C-alpha positions as a Markdown table, in Angstrom:
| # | Residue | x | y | z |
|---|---|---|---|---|
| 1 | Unk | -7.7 | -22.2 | 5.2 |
| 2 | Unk | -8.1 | -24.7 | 2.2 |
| 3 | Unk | -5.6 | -26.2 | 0.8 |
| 4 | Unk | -4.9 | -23.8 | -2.2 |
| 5 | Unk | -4.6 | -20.7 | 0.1 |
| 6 | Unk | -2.1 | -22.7 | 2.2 |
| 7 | Unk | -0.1 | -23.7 | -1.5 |
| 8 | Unk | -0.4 | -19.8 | -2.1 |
| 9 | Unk | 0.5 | -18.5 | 1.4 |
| 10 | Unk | 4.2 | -21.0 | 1.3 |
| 11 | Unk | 4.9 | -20.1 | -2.4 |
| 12 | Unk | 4.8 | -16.1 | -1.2 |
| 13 | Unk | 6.7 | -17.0 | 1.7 |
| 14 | Unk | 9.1 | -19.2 | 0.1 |
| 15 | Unk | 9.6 | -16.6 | -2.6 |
| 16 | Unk | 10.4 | -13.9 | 0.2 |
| 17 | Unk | 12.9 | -16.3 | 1.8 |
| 18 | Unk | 14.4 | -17.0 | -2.0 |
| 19 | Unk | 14.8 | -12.9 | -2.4 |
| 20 | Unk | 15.5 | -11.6 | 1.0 |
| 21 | Unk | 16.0 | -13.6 | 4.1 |
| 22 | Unk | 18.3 | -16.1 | 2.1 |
| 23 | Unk | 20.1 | -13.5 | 0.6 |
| 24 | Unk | 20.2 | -11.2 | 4.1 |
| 25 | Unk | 21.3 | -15.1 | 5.9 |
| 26 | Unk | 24.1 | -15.8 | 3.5 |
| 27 | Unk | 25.7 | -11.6 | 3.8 |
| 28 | Unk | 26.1 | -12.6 | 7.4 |
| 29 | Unk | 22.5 | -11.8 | 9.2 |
| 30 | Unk | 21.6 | -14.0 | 12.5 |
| 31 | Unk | 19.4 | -14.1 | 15.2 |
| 32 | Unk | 19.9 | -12.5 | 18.3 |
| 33 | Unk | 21.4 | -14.5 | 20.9 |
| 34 | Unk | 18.6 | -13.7 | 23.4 |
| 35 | Unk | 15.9 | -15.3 | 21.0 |
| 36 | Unk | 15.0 | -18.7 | 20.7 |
| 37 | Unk | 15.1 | -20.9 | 17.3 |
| 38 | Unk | 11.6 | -20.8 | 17.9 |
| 39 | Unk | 10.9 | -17.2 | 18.5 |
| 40 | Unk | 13.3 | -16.7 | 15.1 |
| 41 | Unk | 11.4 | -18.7 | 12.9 |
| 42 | Unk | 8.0 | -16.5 | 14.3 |
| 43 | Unk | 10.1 | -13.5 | 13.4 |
| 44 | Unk | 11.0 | -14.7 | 10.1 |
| 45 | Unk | 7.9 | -16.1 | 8.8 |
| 46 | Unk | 5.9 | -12.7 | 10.2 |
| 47 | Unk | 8.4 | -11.3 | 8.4 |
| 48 | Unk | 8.0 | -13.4 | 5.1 |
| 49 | Unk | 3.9 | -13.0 | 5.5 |
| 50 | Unk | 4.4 | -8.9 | 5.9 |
| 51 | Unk | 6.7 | -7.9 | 2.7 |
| 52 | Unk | 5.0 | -10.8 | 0.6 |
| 53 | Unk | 3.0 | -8.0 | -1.2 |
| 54 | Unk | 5.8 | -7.0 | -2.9 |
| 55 | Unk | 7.3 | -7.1 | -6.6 |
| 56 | Unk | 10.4 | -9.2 | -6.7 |
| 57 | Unk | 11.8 | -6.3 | -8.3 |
| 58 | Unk | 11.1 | -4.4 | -4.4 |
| 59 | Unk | 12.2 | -7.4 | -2.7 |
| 60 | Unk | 15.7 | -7.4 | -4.1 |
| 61 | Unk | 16.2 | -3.5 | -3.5 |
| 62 | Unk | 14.9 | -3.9 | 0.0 |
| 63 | Unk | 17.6 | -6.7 | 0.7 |
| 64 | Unk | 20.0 | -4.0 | -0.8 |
| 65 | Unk | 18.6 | -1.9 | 2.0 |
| 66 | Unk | 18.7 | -3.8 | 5.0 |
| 67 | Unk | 22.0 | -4.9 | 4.0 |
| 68 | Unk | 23.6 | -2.1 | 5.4 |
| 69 | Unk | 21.2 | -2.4 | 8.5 |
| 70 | Unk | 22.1 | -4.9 | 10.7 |
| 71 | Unk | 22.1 | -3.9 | 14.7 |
| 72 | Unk | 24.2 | -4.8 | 17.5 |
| 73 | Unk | 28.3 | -4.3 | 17.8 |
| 74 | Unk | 29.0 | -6.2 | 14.7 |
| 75 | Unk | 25.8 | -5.1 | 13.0 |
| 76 | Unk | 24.9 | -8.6 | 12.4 |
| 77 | Unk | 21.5 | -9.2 | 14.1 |
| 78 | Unk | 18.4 | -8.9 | 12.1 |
| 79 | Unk | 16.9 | -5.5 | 12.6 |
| 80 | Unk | 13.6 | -5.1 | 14.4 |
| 81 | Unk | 10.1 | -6.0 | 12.4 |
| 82 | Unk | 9.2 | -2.2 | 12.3 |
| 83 | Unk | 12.8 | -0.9 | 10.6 |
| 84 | Unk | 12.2 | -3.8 | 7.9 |
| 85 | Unk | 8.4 | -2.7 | 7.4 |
| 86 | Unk | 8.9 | 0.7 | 7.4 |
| 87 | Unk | 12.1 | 0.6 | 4.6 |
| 88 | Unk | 9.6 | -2.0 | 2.6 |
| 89 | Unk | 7.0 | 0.8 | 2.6 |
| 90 | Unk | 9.7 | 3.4 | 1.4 |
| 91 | Unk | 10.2 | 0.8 | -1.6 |
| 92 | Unk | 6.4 | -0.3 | -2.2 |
| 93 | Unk | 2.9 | 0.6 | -0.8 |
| 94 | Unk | 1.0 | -2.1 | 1.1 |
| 95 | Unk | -2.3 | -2.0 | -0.8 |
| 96 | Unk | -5.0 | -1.0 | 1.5 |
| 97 | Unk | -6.9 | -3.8 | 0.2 |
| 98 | Unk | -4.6 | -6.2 | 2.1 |
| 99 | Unk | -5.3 | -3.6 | 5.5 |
| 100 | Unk | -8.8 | -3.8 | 6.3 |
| 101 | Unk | -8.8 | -2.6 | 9.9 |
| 102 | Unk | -7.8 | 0.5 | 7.6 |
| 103 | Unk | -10.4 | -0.1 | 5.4 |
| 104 | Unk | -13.1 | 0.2 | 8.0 |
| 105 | Unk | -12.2 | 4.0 | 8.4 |
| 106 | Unk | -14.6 | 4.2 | 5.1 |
| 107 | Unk | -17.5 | 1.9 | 7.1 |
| 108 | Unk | -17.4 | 4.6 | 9.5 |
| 109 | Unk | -19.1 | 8.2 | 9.8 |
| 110 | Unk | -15.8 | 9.4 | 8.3 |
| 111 | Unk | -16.8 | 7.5 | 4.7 |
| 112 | Unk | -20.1 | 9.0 | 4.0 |
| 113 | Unk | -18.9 | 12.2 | 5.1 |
| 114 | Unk | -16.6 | 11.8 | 2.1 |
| 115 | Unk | -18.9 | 10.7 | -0.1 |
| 116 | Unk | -21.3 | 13.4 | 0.4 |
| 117 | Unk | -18.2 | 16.1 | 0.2 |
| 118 | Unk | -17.1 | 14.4 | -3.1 |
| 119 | Unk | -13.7 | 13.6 | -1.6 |
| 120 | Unk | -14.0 | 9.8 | -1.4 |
| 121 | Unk | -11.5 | 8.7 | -3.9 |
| 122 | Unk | -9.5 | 11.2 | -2.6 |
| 123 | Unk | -9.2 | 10.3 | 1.0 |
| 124 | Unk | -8.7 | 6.7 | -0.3 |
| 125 | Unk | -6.0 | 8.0 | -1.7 |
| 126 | Unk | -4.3 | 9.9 | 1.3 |
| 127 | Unk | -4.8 | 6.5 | 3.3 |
| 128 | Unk | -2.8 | 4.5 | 0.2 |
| 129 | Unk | -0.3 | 6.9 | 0.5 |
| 130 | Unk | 0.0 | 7.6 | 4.0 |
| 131 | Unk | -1.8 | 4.6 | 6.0 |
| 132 | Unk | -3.6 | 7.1 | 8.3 |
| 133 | Unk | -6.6 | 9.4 | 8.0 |
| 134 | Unk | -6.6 | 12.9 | 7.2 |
| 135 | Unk | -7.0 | 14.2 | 10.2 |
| 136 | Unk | -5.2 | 17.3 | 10.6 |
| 137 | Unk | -5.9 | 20.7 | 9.4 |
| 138 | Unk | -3.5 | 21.0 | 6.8 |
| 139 | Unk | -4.0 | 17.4 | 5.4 |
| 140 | Unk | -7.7 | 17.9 | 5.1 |
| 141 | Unk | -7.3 | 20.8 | 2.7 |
| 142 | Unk | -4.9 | 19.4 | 0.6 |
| 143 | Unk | -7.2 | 16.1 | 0.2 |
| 144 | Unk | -10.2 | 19.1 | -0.3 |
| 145 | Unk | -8.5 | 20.8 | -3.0 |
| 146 | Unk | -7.5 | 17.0 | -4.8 |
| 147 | Unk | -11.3 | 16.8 | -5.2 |
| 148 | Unk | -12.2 | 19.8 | -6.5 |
| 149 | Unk | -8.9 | 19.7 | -9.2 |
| 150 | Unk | -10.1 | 16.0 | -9.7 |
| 151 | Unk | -13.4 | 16.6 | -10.0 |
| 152 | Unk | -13.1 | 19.6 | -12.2 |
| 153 | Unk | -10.8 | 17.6 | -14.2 |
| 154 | Unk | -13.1 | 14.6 | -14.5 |
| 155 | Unk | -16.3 | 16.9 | -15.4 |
| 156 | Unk | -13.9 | 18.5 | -18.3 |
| 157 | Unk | -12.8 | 15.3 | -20.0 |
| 158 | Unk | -17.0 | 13.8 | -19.7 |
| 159 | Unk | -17.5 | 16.9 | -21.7 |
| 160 | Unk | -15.1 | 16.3 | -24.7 |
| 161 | Unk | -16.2 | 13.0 | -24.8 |
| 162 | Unk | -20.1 | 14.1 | -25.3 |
| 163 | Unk | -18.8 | 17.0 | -27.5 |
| 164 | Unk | -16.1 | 15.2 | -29.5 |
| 165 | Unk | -17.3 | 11.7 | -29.1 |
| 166 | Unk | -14.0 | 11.0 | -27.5 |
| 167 | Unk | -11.3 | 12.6 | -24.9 |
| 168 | Unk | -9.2 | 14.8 | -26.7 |
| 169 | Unk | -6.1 | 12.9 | -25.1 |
| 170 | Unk | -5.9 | 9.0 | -24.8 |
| 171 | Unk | -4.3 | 9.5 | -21.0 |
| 172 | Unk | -7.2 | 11.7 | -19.9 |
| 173 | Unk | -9.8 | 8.5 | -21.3 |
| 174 | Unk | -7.7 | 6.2 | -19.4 |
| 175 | Unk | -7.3 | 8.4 | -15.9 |
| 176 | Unk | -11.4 | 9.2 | -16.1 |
| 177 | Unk | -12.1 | 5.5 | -16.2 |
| 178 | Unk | -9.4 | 5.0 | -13.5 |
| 179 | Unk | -11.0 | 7.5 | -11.3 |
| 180 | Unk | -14.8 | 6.3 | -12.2 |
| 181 | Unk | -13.9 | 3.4 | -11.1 |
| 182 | Unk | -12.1 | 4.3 | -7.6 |
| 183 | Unk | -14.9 | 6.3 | -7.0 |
| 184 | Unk | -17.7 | 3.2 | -7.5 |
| 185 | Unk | -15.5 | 0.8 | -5.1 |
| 186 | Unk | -14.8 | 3.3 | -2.3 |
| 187 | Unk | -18.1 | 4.0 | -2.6 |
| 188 | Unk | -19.1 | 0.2 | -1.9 |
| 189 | Unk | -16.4 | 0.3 | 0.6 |
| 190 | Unk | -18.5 | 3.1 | 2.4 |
| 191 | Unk | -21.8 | 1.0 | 1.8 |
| 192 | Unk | -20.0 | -2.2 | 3.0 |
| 193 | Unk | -20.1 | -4.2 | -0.2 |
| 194 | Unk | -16.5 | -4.1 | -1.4 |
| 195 | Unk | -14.0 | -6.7 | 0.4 |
């Protein structure tokens, strides 16, 4: 690690113990009694590496959150890593681009499948959403029929622009070069040339 990405890994860390774990420490949050100083600080700085994604705006409401979520008798011990991620989630989305093992879902037989279907932006999609494949049944239609509304969408506003010279609203200009573009880095994803 060189020495900016350790600057840039404390400054996220320092501002997640500035909006959070200060804040959570000073309403009465402690560490278990079973745990170690040691084994706290692991838990805290995990903890500070795993929510540093989010806005500070997200930070502060998930400190509202886990206010109320302490555990033990007195509801004063910090709550378990997967409670804490999985409210962060409920107030931001990890991007997938900071979850590669995820990302290699796309590098497998499972990405040019999509990309030959024409549901490649679209699974990305369900996986941003949902941090799993679409797997069953009912999630690969709706991810199928996504594609084909998108798609149909995206062949519709190409056509006012040849026609018109232009899309005939601003917002459908700005979602085709939004999904153009998707589409080109999943499709490196899939190819193994996007990070």
């Amino acid at each position: 690690m060189t020495g900016s990405e350790t600057m840039t890994a404390e400054s996220k860390r320092a501002r997640v113990r500035r909006l959070l774990i200060e804040p959570l420490i000073a309403d009465g949050f402690r560490k278990r009694q079973k745990d170690g100083d040691e084994a706290h600080q692991h838990f805290l700085d995990r903890l500070a590496d795993s929510v540093a994604y989010m806005s500070d705006d997200g930070l502060r409401g998930l400190r509202r959150c886990l206010s109320t979520k302490g555990e033990g008798s007195a509801r004063h011990f910090w709550p378990c890593f997967a409670t804490i991620i999985g409210h962060a989630e409920a107030f931001e989305k990890r991007p997938l681009a900071e979850l590669p093992e995820l990302l290699r879902w796309f590098a497998s037989k499972a990405g040019p499948a999509a990309l030959e279907a024409g549901r490649h932006v679209e699974e990305y999609e369900f996986w941003k959403k949902f941090k799993r494949p679409p797997t069953h049944p009912e999630d690969q239609h709706k991810v199928a029929e996504k594609a084909a509304q998108w798609q149909s969408k995206a062949q519709r506003v190409r056509e006012e622009i040849q026609r018109l010279g232009k899309a005939r609203w601003p917002q459908d200009r700005q979602w085709l070069d939004w999904y153009e573009a998707q589409g080109e880095y999943v499709r490196e994803l899939i190819e193994g040339k996007a990070e």
